[in-house]
């Protein structure tokens, strides 16, 4: 709460000092969304826990556990949406810093953040899907319909950011074929690689599994199996953590006034951590699909581990080891940079693979470049449709699997 209030005060001060005119810059606008969600989340947590405290003292005679759980998850789930909104803001920042994007349509991106603000908290209801006190209708309404408007927000960012990257790279002259821009992107720049890996793992694995687990009927296939930790290792651990790891490398010179050390490690770190988390999430999801319970060491309740489960759990284990290595690399790079080396005086944002900061050095993309026929984001459009096909296949496969649990002859 103190951090959030400090953030709000900083915005007011920046406005008074005339550091921005009109509405907030897009990245700050996204962070503002995160801050508002954080305020709501913390107050909802208090609404759950404060009455519980008085109940435990005997001052409050009764406390309906259904109400408690509803409020508790109104705190528990939105706590992750704070990460989400902050992560998407960092995506825009990384895209701007490493490629020098200009949002395709800034109002469109802002609207997507507003959709988070109004609709994403409904996601909390998915934690109550097997609670006995709530009706099927309540569960189905609260985990779908309006909830999908928040998913729409993510879909809007999922098009907007790759499209902006493609336009900016095409404007730099990488126009060959559908994906020439992607091949020539700055893959050695950790800010870029962590952006792309974060978006891929978050969307293609985390988002798709999340919407599926959040649907009342198909959730019943996998409720409380390892598929759940698989989902949030793709969203929070892969997506959010990776985006912030990439971002750290550029703010060390700004905040600590120290040059970034171990730069060659920093180039590899997002790949090692990202690949490790890919294996971790996939290993968990595939294990969960086979019925491996979470929170219980005994998978079959008979002390037996089927062979196929052994393989998916081994993939999970190998991935976890790789991810931990990536995590240790990250901590080492950050500590070495902060604790050793001379202090930098006034520091610009420095890219690792070059010396320039596209925000300051390269001219902003002109309206002409944005509208140029040769710069249009055709490749990003193909990627978006490929994503939708994958989404549909995964989603409907789950309904098909659910259908197979009943045998009608
Ligand atoms: Cu949740």
CSV table of N, CA, C and O and ligand atoms in Angstrom, one decimal, residues 73 76-81 123-127 228 231-232, ligand 1:
chain,number,residue,atom,x,y,z
A,73,UNK,N,-10.4,-14.8,-2.2
A,73,UNK,CA,-10.0,-15.0,-3.5
A,73,UNK,C,-10.1,-13.7,-4.4
A,73,UNK,O,-9.4,-13.6,-5.4
A,76,UNK,N,-6.7,-12.9,-3.5
A,76,UNK,CA,-5.7,-13.9,-4.0
A,76,UNK,C,-5.5,-13.8,-5.5
A,76,UNK,O,-4.4,-13.8,-6.0
A,77,UNK,N,-6.6,-13.8,-6.3
A,77,UNK,CA,-6.4,-13.8,-7.7
A,77,UNK,C,-6.0,-12.4,-8.3
A,77,UNK,O,-5.0,-12.4,-9.0
A,78,UNK,N,-6.7,-11.3,-7.9
A,78,UNK,CA,-6.2,-10.0,-8.4
A,78,UNK,C,-4.8,-9.7,-8.1
A,78,UNK,O,-4.1,-8.9,-8.8
A,79,UNK,N,-4.2,-10.3,-7.0
A,79,UNK,CA,-2.8,-10.1,-6.7
A,79,UNK,C,-2.0,-10.4,-7.9
A,79,UNK,O,-0.9,-9.8,-8.1
A,80,UNK,N,-2.4,-11.4,-8.6
A,80,UNK,CA,-1.7,-11.8,-9.8
A,80,UNK,C,-1.9,-10.9,-11.0
A,80,UNK,O,-1.1,-10.7,-11.9
A,81,UNK,N,-3.1,-10.2,-10.9
A,81,UNK,CA,-3.4,-9.3,-12.0
A,81,UNK,C,-2.6,-8.0,-11.9
A,81,UNK,O,-2.4,-7.3,-12.9
A,123,UNK,N,-12.0,-12.9,-12.5
A,123,UNK,CA,-11.2,-14.2,-12.5
A,123,UNK,C,-11.1,-14.9,-11.2
A,123,UNK,O,-11.0,-16.1,-11.1
A,124,UNK,N,-11.3,-14.1,-10.1
A,124,UNK,CA,-11.2,-14.7,-8.8
A,124,UNK,C,-12.2,-15.9,-8.6
A,124,UNK,O,-11.9,-16.8,-7.8
A,125,UNK,N,-13.3,-15.8,-9.2
A,125,UNK,CA,-14.4,-16.8,-9.0
A,125,UNK,C,-13.9,-18.2,-9.4
A,125,UNK,O,-14.4,-19.2,-8.9
A,126,UNK,N,-12.8,-18.3,-10.3
A,126,UNK,CA,-12.4,-19.7,-10.6
A,126,UNK,C,-11.8,-20.4,-9.5
A,126,UNK,O,-11.7,-21.7,-9.5
A,127,UNK,N,-11.5,-19.7,-8.4
A,127,UNK,CA,-11.0,-20.5,-7.2
A,127,UNK,C,-12.1,-21.1,-6.4
A,127,UNK,O,-11.8,-21.9,-5.5
A,228,UNK,N,-2.5,-26.9,-12.9
A,228,UNK,CA,-2.6,-25.5,-12.4
A,228,UNK,C,-1.2,-24.9,-12.1
A,228,UNK,O,-1.0,-23.8,-12.6
A,231,UNK,N,0.1,-23.9,-15.3
A,231,UNK,CA,-0.4,-22.7,-15.9
A,231,UNK,C,0.3,-21.5,-15.3
A,231,UNK,O,0.8,-20.6,-16.0
A,232,UNK,N,0.4,-21.4,-13.9
A,232,UNK,CA,0.9,-20.2,-13.4
A,232,UNK,C,2.5,-20.1,-13.4
A,232,UNK,O,3.0,-19.0,-13.3
B,1,LIG,CU1,-6.4,-17.3,-9.8
